[in-house]
Amino acid sequence: MTASTAAPSTAAPATAATAATLTLTRPDDWHLHLRDGAAMAAVLPYTARQFARAIVMPNLKAPVTTAAAALAYRDRILAALPVGLDFTPLMTLYLTDRLAAEEVDRAKAAGVVAVKLYPAGATTHSDAGVTDIRKCYPALEAMQRAGLLLLVHGEVTDPAVDLFDREAVFIDQVMVPLRRDFPALRVVFEHITTREAAQYVAGAGAHTAATITAHHLLFNRNAIFLGGLRPHYYCLPVLKRESHRQALVAAATSGSDRFFLGTDSAPHAAALKEASVCGAGCFTALSALELYAQAFDAAGALDKLQGFASHHGPDFYGLPRNTGTVTLARQPWVLPEALPFGEAQLRPLCGGETLAWRQQD
Ligand code: DOR
Ligand code: ZN
């Protein structure tokens, strides 16, 4: 993997640098896009091989807005799961201006664990998202009462706000009032990308946490433009400058239990990524743990990976930690450049490059 866009921030201590294997409590992915149909069947095995559970995002083409739709989606995922893989999808609802409190209660009864807030127009399949958070207050009251978590895509959509500032502006305009009005609601600030978001979460108290992707730990925004425009590095929120990447690494490796793993692995057909208008999303599920290990290793913090990947998430969600383990070995391997994706092809992030760590079966 090229190091030019993500210089290691500290030298790894001898123990971490020389460790040949790393065994962790089996981790979970607290932010995942699986899609549906043949695309879902193509990517699901990669996640199920590494993670015991995943929060499955509800931004399908027809968003998952009811408990019944979430249960049906869950059934399709379980039906597509290859025999022998032990994996539990954790289902979410898509928040709209019209989500009723009664639907929140039905979702809770159906085992749905969280509701996802997409500001309308913020990202892939977010057209049905929230136009004004105040319209959602009845649903948020019901979630706070029922114990459903709110998962937040934290970017404003105002075209007057620079794309690179949209997360920081969201904190002031939406997060702070939301926290004030629903102090007992558990909120996950998803895929944070800035120093501002890391600082906000660190100071926001026990009911606020954040997921961090492997790609935001490994790359800064130069990666999108290295030698030409690289669509596979384009995601939302977009990669930020190096000082933000360093702040994310510091948060992830701090040991704080309010930062945990969420890949935001988001498969798009290669032809659509390489088109004149490129969809946002990086596909990392094939090698997610290895990419995180690379980032923690570069920071000399492999000893902090288990908390981040396997403990902090279930603790925040109020779910049991997993009992099994996974083992990674320091064993260089070359990531395939393309994978089958239904009728199409999928390009994994860092395809064709050498990764230092490899999960052992
Ligand atoms: O890069 C992204 N891709 N960000 C999102 O918020 C959505 C995701 C997707 O669904 O492709
Ligand atoms: Zn996402």
mmCIF file of C-alpha atoms and ligand atoms in Angstrom:
data_model
loop_
_atom_site.group_PDB
_atom_site.id
_atom_site.type_symbol
_atom_site.label_atom_id
_atom_site.label_comp_id
_atom_site.label_asym_id
_atom_site.label_seq_id
_atom_site.Cartn_x
_atom_site.Cartn_y
_atom_site.Cartn_z
ATOM 1 C CA MET A 1 0.000 0.000 0.000
ATOM 2 C CA THR A 2 1.354 3.455 -0.858
ATOM 3 C CA ALA A 3 2.495 5.370 2.205
ATOM 4 C CA SER A 4 2.820 8.720 0.480
ATOM 5 C CA THR A 5 -0.650 9.907 1.404
ATOM 6 C CA ALA A 6 -0.600 8.729 4.992
ATOM 7 C CA ALA A 7 2.749 9.049 6.682
ATOM 8 C CA PRO A 8 2.842 7.055 9.927
ATOM 9 C CA SER A 9 2.353 9.573 12.731
ATOM 10 C CA THR A 10 4.637 7.812 15.215
ATOM 11 C CA ALA A 11 7.190 5.031 15.013
ATOM 12 C CA ALA A 12 5.876 1.682 16.195
ATOM 13 C CA PRO A 13 7.512 0.374 19.398
ATOM 14 C CA ALA A 14 9.613 -2.774 18.977
ATOM 15 C CA THR A 15 7.058 -5.128 20.517
ATOM 16 C CA ALA A 16 4.232 -4.090 18.191
ATOM 17 C CA ALA A 17 6.496 -3.848 15.158
ATOM 18 C CA THR A 18 7.825 -7.370 15.596
ATOM 19 C CA ALA A 19 4.675 -9.197 16.754
ATOM 20 C CA ALA A 20 3.966 -11.915 14.184
ATOM 21 C CA THR A 21 0.338 -12.529 15.061
ATOM 22 C CA LEU A 22 -2.480 -10.670 16.711
ATOM 23 C CA THR A 23 -5.489 -12.448 18.214
ATOM 24 C CA LEU A 24 -8.592 -10.417 19.019
ATOM 25 C CA THR A 25 -12.034 -11.088 20.410
ATOM 26 C CA ARG A 26 -14.156 -11.526 17.272
ATOM 27 C CA PRO A 27 -14.999 -7.981 16.126
ATOM 28 C CA ASP A 28 -18.187 -6.373 14.801
ATOM 29 C CA ASP A 29 -18.689 -3.829 12.044
ATOM 30 C CA TRP A 30 -20.879 -1.010 13.389
ATOM 31 C CA HIS A 31 -21.477 0.580 9.957
ATOM 32 C CA LEU A 32 -21.948 -1.457 6.789
ATOM 33 C CA HIS A 33 -23.702 -1.184 3.420
ATOM 34 C CA LEU A 34 -24.770 -4.574 2.071
ATOM 35 C CA ARG A 35 -27.188 -3.482 -0.715
ATOM 36 C CA ASP A 36 -29.668 -6.128 -1.860
ATOM 37 C CA GLY A 37 -30.143 -9.030 -4.262
ATOM 38 C CA ALA A 38 -27.121 -10.350 -6.184
ATOM 39 C CA ALA A 39 -24.930 -7.436 -5.053
ATOM 40 C CA MET A 40 -25.630 -8.249 -1.412
ATOM 41 C CA ALA A 41 -24.998 -11.952 -1.953
ATOM 42 C CA ALA A 42 -21.643 -11.064 -3.547
ATOM 43 C CA VAL A 43 -20.311 -8.945 -0.668
ATOM 44 C CA LEU A 44 -21.914 -10.517 2.420
ATOM 45 C CA PRO A 45 -19.393 -13.417 2.757
ATOM 46 C CA TYR A 46 -16.464 -10.991 3.116
ATOM 47 C CA THR A 47 -18.001 -9.281 6.123
ATOM 48 C CA ALA A 48 -19.305 -12.499 7.667
ATOM 49 C CA ARG A 49 -15.814 -14.010 7.510
ATOM 50 C CA GLN A 50 -14.331 -11.198 9.623
ATOM 51 C CA PHE A 51 -17.163 -9.916 11.783
ATOM 52 C CA ALA A 52 -19.720 -11.613 14.034
ATOM 53 C CA ARG A 53 -22.285 -8.830 13.626
ATOM 54 C CA ALA A 54 -22.768 -5.721 11.532
ATOM 55 C CA ILE A 55 -25.046 -2.723 11.609
ATOM 56 C CA VAL A 56 -26.708 -2.906 8.211
ATOM 57 C CA MET A 57 -27.496 0.513 6.796
ATOM 58 C CA PRO A 58 -31.030 1.072 5.472
ATOM 59 C CA ASN A 59 -30.255 3.226 2.401
ATOM 60 C CA LEU A 60 -31.497 0.765 -0.196
ATOM 61 C CA LYS A 61 -32.972 2.175 -3.417
ATOM 62 C CA ALA A 62 -36.333 1.869 -1.666
ATOM 63 C CA PRO A 63 -35.203 2.841 1.840
ATOM 64 C CA VAL A 64 -36.017 0.610 4.814
ATOM 65 C CA THR A 65 -38.575 2.797 6.574
ATOM 66 C CA THR A 66 -40.759 0.240 8.385
ATOM 67 C CA ALA A 67 -40.226 -2.570 10.867
ATOM 68 C CA ALA A 68 -41.740 -5.007 8.358
ATOM 69 C CA ALA A 69 -39.272 -3.925 5.659
ATOM 70 C CA ALA A 70 -36.346 -4.293 8.086
ATOM 71 C CA LEU A 71 -37.447 -7.830 8.998
ATOM 72 C CA ALA A 72 -37.853 -8.788 5.335
ATOM 73 C CA TYR A 73 -34.387 -7.369 4.545
ATOM 74 C CA ARG A 74 -32.939 -9.305 7.481
ATOM 75 C CA ASP A 75 -34.484 -12.513 6.124
ATOM 76 C CA ARG A 76 -32.974 -11.891 2.675
ATOM 77 C CA ILE A 77 -29.535 -11.374 4.243
ATOM 78 C CA LEU A 78 -29.773 -14.556 6.295
ATOM 79 C CA ALA A 79 -30.973 -16.495 3.237
ATOM 80 C CA ALA A 80 -27.905 -15.293 1.301
ATOM 81 C CA LEU A 81 -25.443 -16.188 4.073
ATOM 82 C CA PRO A 82 -23.204 -19.100 3.042
ATOM 83 C CA VAL A 83 -23.562 -22.199 5.206
ATOM 84 C CA GLY A 84 -20.935 -22.363 7.933
ATOM 85 C CA LEU A 85 -20.542 -18.619 8.434
ATOM 86 C CA ASP A 86 -21.762 -17.371 11.784
ATOM 87 C CA PHE A 87 -23.058 -13.823 11.301
ATOM 88 C CA THR A 88 -25.871 -11.720 12.738
ATOM 89 C CA PRO A 89 -27.143 -8.677 10.853
ATOM 90 C CA LEU A 90 -28.270 -5.869 13.155
ATOM 91 C CA MET A 91 -31.069 -3.987 11.457
ATOM 92 C CA THR A 92 -31.742 -0.259 11.193
ATOM 93 C CA LEU A 93 -34.579 1.978 10.026
ATOM 94 C CA TYR A 94 -34.172 4.970 7.726
ATOM 95 C CA LEU A 95 -35.332 8.180 9.384
ATOM 96 C CA THR A 96 -37.733 10.321 7.359
ATOM 97 C CA ASP A 97 -39.692 13.444 8.230
ATOM 98 C CA ARG A 98 -42.724 11.184 8.574
ATOM 99 C CA LEU A 99 -41.435 8.308 10.745
ATOM 100 C CA ALA A 100 -44.224 7.739 13.296
ATOM 101 C CA ALA A 101 -43.635 6.997 16.986
ATOM 102 C CA GLU A 102 -45.755 3.835 16.592
ATOM 103 C CA GLU A 103 -43.389 2.581 13.860
ATOM 104 C CA VAL A 104 -40.455 3.151 16.216
ATOM 105 C CA ASP A 105 -42.194 0.967 18.808
ATOM 106 C CA ARG A 106 -42.895 -1.714 16.200
ATOM 107 C CA ALA A 107 -39.240 -1.591 15.154
ATOM 108 C CA LYS A 108 -38.088 -2.027 18.733
ATOM 109 C CA ALA A 109 -40.413 -5.028 19.152
ATOM 110 C CA ALA A 110 -39.020 -6.506 15.908
ATOM 111 C CA GLY A 111 -35.423 -6.337 17.183
ATOM 112 C CA VAL A 112 -34.320 -3.317 15.137
ATOM 113 C CA VAL A 113 -31.506 -1.665 17.093
ATOM 114 C CA ALA A 114 -31.123 1.808 15.569
ATOM 115 C CA VAL A 115 -32.451 4.479 13.233
ATOM 116 C CA LYS A 116 -30.230 6.224 10.671
ATOM 117 C CA LEU A 117 -30.416 9.935 10.019
ATOM 118 C CA TYR A 118 -29.436 10.978 6.507
ATOM 119 C CA PRO A 119 -29.888 14.675 5.850
ATOM 120 C CA ALA A 120 -31.858 14.758 2.563
ATOM 121 C CA GLY A 121 -29.426 14.819 -0.358
ATOM 122 C CA ALA A 122 -26.289 14.257 1.752
ATOM 123 C CA THR A 123 -25.157 11.030 0.082
ATOM 124 C CA THR A 124 -26.050 7.831 -1.810
ATOM 125 C CA HIS A 125 -29.809 7.101 -1.669
ATOM 126 C CA SER A 126 -30.543 9.902 0.769
ATOM 127 C CA ASP A 127 -33.275 11.642 -1.241
ATOM 128 C CA ALA A 128 -35.926 10.417 1.196
ATOM 129 C CA GLY A 129 -33.885 11.658 4.161
ATOM 130 C CA VAL A 130 -34.615 14.316 6.729
ATOM 131 C CA THR A 131 -35.331 17.862 5.528
ATOM 132 C CA ASP A 132 -35.631 19.374 9.011
ATOM 133 C CA ILE A 133 -34.672 17.509 12.180
ATOM 134 C CA ARG A 134 -37.481 19.214 14.109
ATOM 135 C CA LYS A 135 -39.965 17.238 12.021
ATOM 136 C CA CYS A 136 -38.485 14.078 13.563
ATOM 137 C CA TYR A 137 -38.904 15.047 17.200
ATOM 138 C CA PRO A 138 -41.887 12.672 17.830
ATOM 139 C CA ALA A 139 -39.838 9.765 16.427
ATOM 140 C CA LEU A 140 -36.753 10.808 18.419
ATOM 141 C CA GLU A 141 -38.857 10.990 21.626
ATOM 142 C CA ALA A 142 -40.064 7.453 20.947
ATOM 143 C CA MET A 143 -36.518 6.236 20.265
ATOM 144 C CA GLN A 144 -35.201 7.782 23.452
ATOM 145 C CA ARG A 145 -38.013 6.093 25.388
ATOM 146 C CA ALA A 146 -37.610 2.702 23.667
ATOM 147 C CA GLY A 147 -33.801 2.660 23.766
ATOM 148 C CA LEU A 148 -33.203 2.676 20.012
ATOM 149 C CA LEU A 149 -29.964 4.383 18.991
ATOM 150 C CA LEU A 150 -29.746 7.282 16.540
ATOM 151 C CA LEU A 151 -27.000 6.875 13.926
ATOM 152 C CA VAL A 152 -26.073 10.145 12.271
ATOM 153 C CA HIS A 153 -24.619 11.005 8.878
ATOM 154 C CA GLY A 154 -23.232 14.294 10.159
ATOM 155 C CA GLU A 155 -23.033 16.676 7.223
ATOM 156 C CA VAL A 156 -25.129 19.704 6.372
ATOM 157 C CA THR A 157 -26.365 19.813 2.789
ATOM 158 C CA ASP A 158 -26.486 23.595 2.314
ATOM 159 C CA PRO A 159 -24.766 24.155 -1.056
ATOM 160 C CA ALA A 160 -23.340 27.401 0.293
ATOM 161 C CA VAL A 161 -21.216 25.452 2.787
ATOM 162 C CA ASP A 162 -17.911 24.164 1.417
ATOM 163 C CA LEU A 163 -17.929 20.376 1.048
ATOM 164 C CA PHE A 164 -14.916 20.045 3.339
ATOM 165 C CA ASP A 165 -16.626 22.063 6.117
ATOM 166 C CA ARG A 166 -19.980 20.297 6.143
ATOM 167 C CA GLU A 167 -19.215 17.998 9.075
ATOM 168 C CA ALA A 168 -17.903 20.770 11.323
ATOM 169 C CA VAL A 169 -20.917 22.978 10.522
ATOM 170 C CA PHE A 170 -23.277 20.065 11.251
ATOM 171 C CA ILE A 171 -21.953 19.869 14.814
ATOM 172 C CA ASP A 172 -23.047 23.426 15.599
ATOM 173 C CA GLN A 173 -26.257 23.437 13.592
ATOM 174 C CA VAL A 174 -27.644 19.971 14.351
ATOM 175 C CA MET A 175 -25.642 17.915 16.858
ATOM 176 C CA VAL A 176 -25.476 20.414 19.687
ATOM 177 C CA PRO A 177 -29.242 21.206 19.669
ATOM 178 C CA LEU A 178 -30.060 17.501 19.252
ATOM 179 C CA ARG A 179 -27.968 16.527 22.275
ATOM 180 C CA ARG A 180 -29.547 19.324 24.314
ATOM 181 C CA ASP A 181 -33.108 18.246 23.431
ATOM 182 C CA PHE A 182 -32.582 14.456 23.781
ATOM 183 C CA PRO A 183 -29.958 14.010 26.498
ATOM 184 C CA ALA A 184 -30.739 10.324 27.120
ATOM 185 C CA LEU A 185 -30.801 9.270 23.448
ATOM 186 C CA ARG A 186 -27.735 7.237 22.496
ATOM 187 C CA VAL A 187 -26.227 8.849 19.394
ATOM 188 C CA VAL A 188 -23.478 7.526 17.121
ATOM 189 C CA PHE A 189 -21.764 10.173 15.001
ATOM 190 C CA GLU A 190 -21.002 7.945 12.014
ATOM 191 C CA HIS A 191 -17.759 7.844 10.033
ATOM 192 C CA ILE A 192 -16.250 10.978 11.559
ATOM 193 C CA THR A 193 -13.640 12.668 9.385
ATOM 194 C CA THR A 194 -12.496 15.792 11.224
ATOM 195 C CA ARG A 195 -10.635 16.965 14.303
ATOM 196 C CA GLU A 196 -13.754 18.932 15.218
ATOM 197 C CA ALA A 197 -15.925 15.797 15.281
ATOM 198 C CA ALA A 198 -13.350 13.793 17.268
ATOM 199 C CA GLN A 199 -13.104 16.597 19.833
ATOM 200 C CA TYR A 200 -16.872 17.010 19.982
ATOM 201 C CA VAL A 201 -17.453 13.291 20.646
ATOM 202 C CA ALA A 202 -14.660 13.106 23.226
ATOM 203 C CA GLY A 203 -16.339 15.879 25.199
ATOM 204 C CA ALA A 204 -20.002 15.019 24.631
ATOM 205 C CA GLY A 205 -20.599 12.599 27.493
ATOM 206 C CA ALA A 206 -21.436 8.932 27.839
ATOM 207 C CA HIS A 207 -24.387 8.836 25.411
ATOM 208 C CA THR A 208 -22.428 9.994 22.343
ATOM 209 C CA ALA A 209 -19.992 7.814 20.402
ATOM 210 C CA ALA A 210 -18.430 7.711 16.927
ATOM 211 C CA THR A 211 -17.449 5.185 14.312
ATOM 212 C CA ILE A 212 -14.262 5.665 12.295
ATOM 213 C CA THR A 213 -13.536 3.973 8.965
ATOM 214 C CA ALA A 214 -10.245 2.334 8.036
ATOM 215 C CA HIS A 215 -9.900 4.572 4.986
ATOM 216 C CA HIS A 216 -10.220 7.765 7.021
ATOM 217 C CA LEU A 217 -7.483 6.433 9.351
ATOM 218 C CA LEU A 218 -5.168 5.529 6.468
ATOM 219 C CA PHE A 219 -5.629 8.264 3.874
ATOM 220 C CA ASN A 220 -5.922 11.973 3.569
ATOM 221 C CA ARG A 221 -7.541 13.830 0.684
ATOM 222 C CA ASN A 222 -4.379 13.750 -1.426
ATOM 223 C CA ALA A 223 -5.239 10.090 -2.100
ATOM 224 C CA ILE A 224 -8.173 11.191 -4.267
ATOM 225 C CA PHE A 225 -5.873 13.181 -6.563
ATOM 226 C CA LEU A 226 -2.618 11.179 -6.561
ATOM 227 C CA GLY A 227 -1.374 11.208 -10.181
ATOM 228 C CA GLY A 228 -4.921 11.694 -11.486
ATOM 229 C CA LEU A 229 -8.474 11.510 -10.209
ATOM 230 C CA ARG A 230 -9.010 8.287 -8.266
ATOM 231 C CA PRO A 231 -12.711 7.581 -7.949
ATOM 232 C CA HIS A 232 -12.330 4.603 -5.620
ATOM 233 C CA TYR A 233 -11.091 6.967 -2.894
ATOM 234 C CA TYR A 234 -14.210 9.119 -3.167
ATOM 235 C CA CYS A 235 -16.622 8.625 -0.297
ATOM 236 C CA LEU A 236 -18.821 10.830 1.847
ATOM 237 C CA PRO A 237 -17.932 12.457 4.101
ATOM 238 C CA VAL A 238 -14.972 13.015 1.805
ATOM 239 C CA LEU A 239 -11.382 12.371 2.981
ATOM 240 C CA LYS A 240 -9.960 15.443 4.723
ATOM 241 C CA ARG A 241 -6.506 16.986 5.121
ATOM 242 C CA GLU A 242 -3.647 15.235 6.979
ATOM 243 C CA SER A 243 -4.127 17.023 10.307
ATOM 244 C CA HIS A 244 -7.669 15.625 10.478
ATOM 245 C CA ARG A 245 -6.454 12.113 9.669
ATOM 246 C CA GLN A 246 -3.986 12.409 12.531
ATOM 247 C CA ALA A 247 -6.749 13.521 14.905
ATOM 248 C CA LEU A 248 -8.828 10.481 13.910
ATOM 249 C CA VAL A 249 -5.866 8.138 14.503
ATOM 250 C CA ALA A 250 -5.341 9.734 17.915
ATOM 251 C CA ALA A 251 -9.022 9.233 18.817
ATOM 252 C CA ALA A 252 -9.187 5.632 17.565
ATOM 253 C CA THR A 253 -5.984 4.636 19.367
ATOM 254 C CA SER A 254 -6.703 6.632 22.541
ATOM 255 C CA GLY A 255 -8.391 3.722 24.301
ATOM 256 C CA SER A 256 -11.565 5.797 24.765
ATOM 257 C CA ASP A 257 -14.572 3.490 24.688
ATOM 258 C CA ARG A 258 -16.572 6.028 22.681
ATOM 259 C CA PHE A 259 -14.716 5.397 19.442
ATOM 260 C CA PHE A 260 -15.250 2.128 17.618
ATOM 261 C CA LEU A 261 -14.973 0.312 14.308
ATOM 262 C CA GLY A 262 -17.419 1.015 11.484
ATOM 263 C CA THR A 263 -16.093 0.303 8.008
ATOM 264 C CA ASP A 264 -18.735 2.161 5.967
ATOM 265 C CA SER A 265 -17.807 -0.405 3.330
ATOM 266 C CA ALA A 266 -20.029 0.722 0.466
ATOM 267 C CA PRO A 267 -19.915 -1.344 -2.730
ATOM 268 C CA HIS A 268 -20.623 0.347 -6.070
ATOM 269 C CA ALA A 269 -20.145 -1.343 -9.440
ATOM 270 C CA ALA A 270 -16.746 -0.377 -10.889
ATOM 271 C CA ALA A 271 -18.371 1.009 -14.051
ATOM 272 C CA LEU A 272 -20.424 3.419 -11.929
ATOM 273 C CA LYS A 273 -17.408 4.499 -9.867
ATOM 274 C CA GLU A 274 -15.420 5.111 -13.043
ATOM 275 C CA ALA A 275 -18.157 7.157 -14.747
ATOM 276 C CA SER A 276 -18.414 10.900 -15.351
ATOM 277 C CA VAL A 277 -20.442 11.148 -12.151
ATOM 278 C CA CYS A 278 -18.938 8.807 -9.566
ATOM 279 C CA GLY A 279 -21.000 7.460 -6.666
ATOM 280 C CA ALA A 280 -19.610 7.969 -3.147
ATOM 281 C CA GLY A 281 -18.296 4.916 -1.336
ATOM 282 C CA CYS A 282 -15.187 2.820 -0.718
ATOM 283 C CA PHE A 283 -15.439 -0.971 -0.674
ATOM 284 C CA THR A 284 -13.239 -2.272 2.145
ATOM 285 C CA ALA A 285 -15.104 -5.340 3.464
ATOM 286 C CA LEU A 286 -12.699 -7.791 1.804
ATOM 287 C CA SER A 287 -9.795 -6.689 3.994
ATOM 288 C CA ALA A 288 -11.325 -4.425 6.629
ATOM 289 C CA LEU A 289 -9.517 -5.831 9.663
ATOM 290 C CA GLU A 290 -6.218 -5.869 7.834
ATOM 291 C CA LEU A 291 -6.613 -2.192 6.907
ATOM 292 C CA TYR A 292 -7.409 -1.256 10.503
ATOM 293 C CA ALA A 293 -4.417 -3.314 11.708
ATOM 294 C CA GLN A 294 -2.231 -1.403 9.264
ATOM 295 C CA ALA A 295 -3.436 1.934 10.647
ATOM 296 C CA PHE A 296 -3.038 0.924 14.299
ATOM 297 C CA ASP A 297 0.361 -0.635 13.579
ATOM 298 C CA ALA A 298 1.588 2.576 11.916
ATOM 299 C CA ALA A 299 0.567 4.453 15.073
ATOM 300 C CA GLY A 300 2.336 1.923 17.338
ATOM 301 C CA ALA A 301 -1.024 1.077 18.896
ATOM 302 C CA LEU A 302 -1.833 -2.519 17.988
ATOM 303 C CA ASP A 303 -2.600 -3.085 21.662
ATOM 304 C CA LYS A 304 -5.575 -0.704 21.294
ATOM 305 C CA LEU A 305 -7.122 -2.484 18.304
ATOM 306 C CA GLN A 306 -9.126 -5.042 20.295
ATOM 307 C CA GLY A 307 -10.964 -2.412 22.338
ATOM 308 C CA PHE A 308 -11.768 -0.394 19.213
ATOM 309 C CA ALA A 309 -12.758 -3.366 17.049
ATOM 310 C CA SER A 310 -14.355 -5.761 19.529
ATOM 311 C CA HIS A 311 -15.303 -4.187 22.865
ATOM 312 C CA HIS A 312 -16.345 -0.541 22.620
ATOM 313 C CA GLY A 313 -19.126 -1.085 20.066
ATOM 314 C CA PRO A 314 -21.118 -3.761 21.910
ATOM 315 C CA ASP A 315 -20.605 -1.933 25.191
ATOM 316 C CA PHE A 316 -22.123 1.266 23.747
ATOM 317 C CA TYR A 317 -25.003 -0.593 22.068
ATOM 318 C CA GLY A 318 -25.700 -2.550 25.280
ATOM 319 C CA LEU A 319 -25.067 -5.878 23.559
ATOM 320 C CA PRO A 320 -22.843 -8.744 24.749
ATOM 321 C CA ARG A 321 -19.268 -8.893 23.503
ATOM 322 C CA ASN A 322 -18.531 -11.795 21.158
ATOM 323 C CA THR A 323 -16.935 -14.923 22.556
ATOM 324 C CA GLY A 324 -14.819 -16.256 19.659
ATOM 325 C CA THR A 325 -11.540 -14.853 18.320
ATOM 326 C CA VAL A 326 -9.923 -13.905 15.021
ATOM 327 C CA THR A 327 -6.199 -14.008 14.351
ATOM 328 C CA LEU A 328 -4.236 -11.761 12.039
ATOM 329 C CA ALA A 329 -0.702 -12.624 10.950
ATOM 330 C CA ARG A 330 1.986 -10.322 9.656
ATOM 331 C CA GLN A 331 1.966 -11.936 6.242
ATOM 332 C CA PRO A 332 2.121 -9.715 3.160
ATOM 333 C CA TRP A 333 -0.477 -10.432 0.461
ATOM 334 C CA VAL A 334 -1.698 -8.703 -2.633
ATOM 335 C CA LEU A 335 -5.325 -7.617 -2.651
ATOM 336 C CA PRO A 336 -7.225 -8.631 -5.810
ATOM 337 C CA GLU A 337 -7.925 -5.746 -8.178
ATOM 338 C CA ALA A 338 -11.495 -6.774 -8.934
ATOM 339 C CA LEU A 339 -14.184 -9.048 -7.536
ATOM 340 C CA PRO A 340 -17.458 -10.345 -8.990
ATOM 341 C CA PHE A 341 -20.461 -8.178 -8.067
ATOM 342 C CA GLY A 342 -23.619 -9.694 -9.525
ATOM 343 C CA GLU A 343 -23.401 -8.993 -13.259
ATOM 344 C CA ALA A 344 -20.788 -6.297 -12.620
ATOM 345 C CA GLN A 345 -17.339 -5.932 -11.093
ATOM 346 C CA LEU A 346 -16.266 -4.398 -7.811
ATOM 347 C CA ARG A 347 -12.902 -2.803 -7.115
ATOM 348 C CA PRO A 348 -11.763 -3.120 -3.502
ATOM 349 C CA LEU A 349 -9.963 -0.109 -2.052
ATOM 350 C CA CYS A 350 -6.200 -0.729 -2.381
ATOM 351 C CA GLY A 351 -6.806 -3.486 -4.962
ATOM 352 C CA GLY A 352 -3.504 -4.684 -6.465
ATOM 353 C CA GLU A 353 -1.550 -3.350 -3.486
ATOM 354 C CA THR A 354 0.265 -5.312 -0.772
ATOM 355 C CA LEU A 355 -1.178 -5.393 2.742
ATOM 356 C CA ALA A 356 1.059 -6.272 5.687
ATOM 357 C CA TRP A 357 -1.508 -8.185 7.780
ATOM 358 C CA ARG A 358 -3.718 -11.102 6.807
ATOM 359 C CA GLN A 359 -6.593 -12.747 8.625
ATOM 360 C CA GLN A 360 -5.997 -16.457 9.287
ATOM 361 C CA ASP A 361 -8.859 -18.917 8.655
HETATM 362 O O1 DOR B 1 -19.419 7.109 0.826
HETATM 363 C C1 DOR B 1 -20.535 6.797 1.198
HETATM 364 N N1 DOR B 1 -21.198 5.763 0.631
HETATM 365 N N2 DOR B 1 -21.108 7.505 2.159
HETATM 366 C C2 DOR B 1 -22.391 7.296 2.518
HETATM 367 O O2 DOR B 1 -22.863 7.985 3.386
HETATM 368 C C3 DOR B 1 -23.217 6.301 1.812
HETATM 369 C C4 DOR B 1 -22.396 5.270 1.193
HETATM 370 C C5 DOR B 1 -23.160 4.430 0.197
HETATM 371 O O3 DOR B 1 -24.267 3.977 0.511
HETATM 372 O O4 DOR B 1 -22.647 4.182 -0.894
HETATM 373 ZN ZN ZN B 2 -22.457 4.644 5.343
#
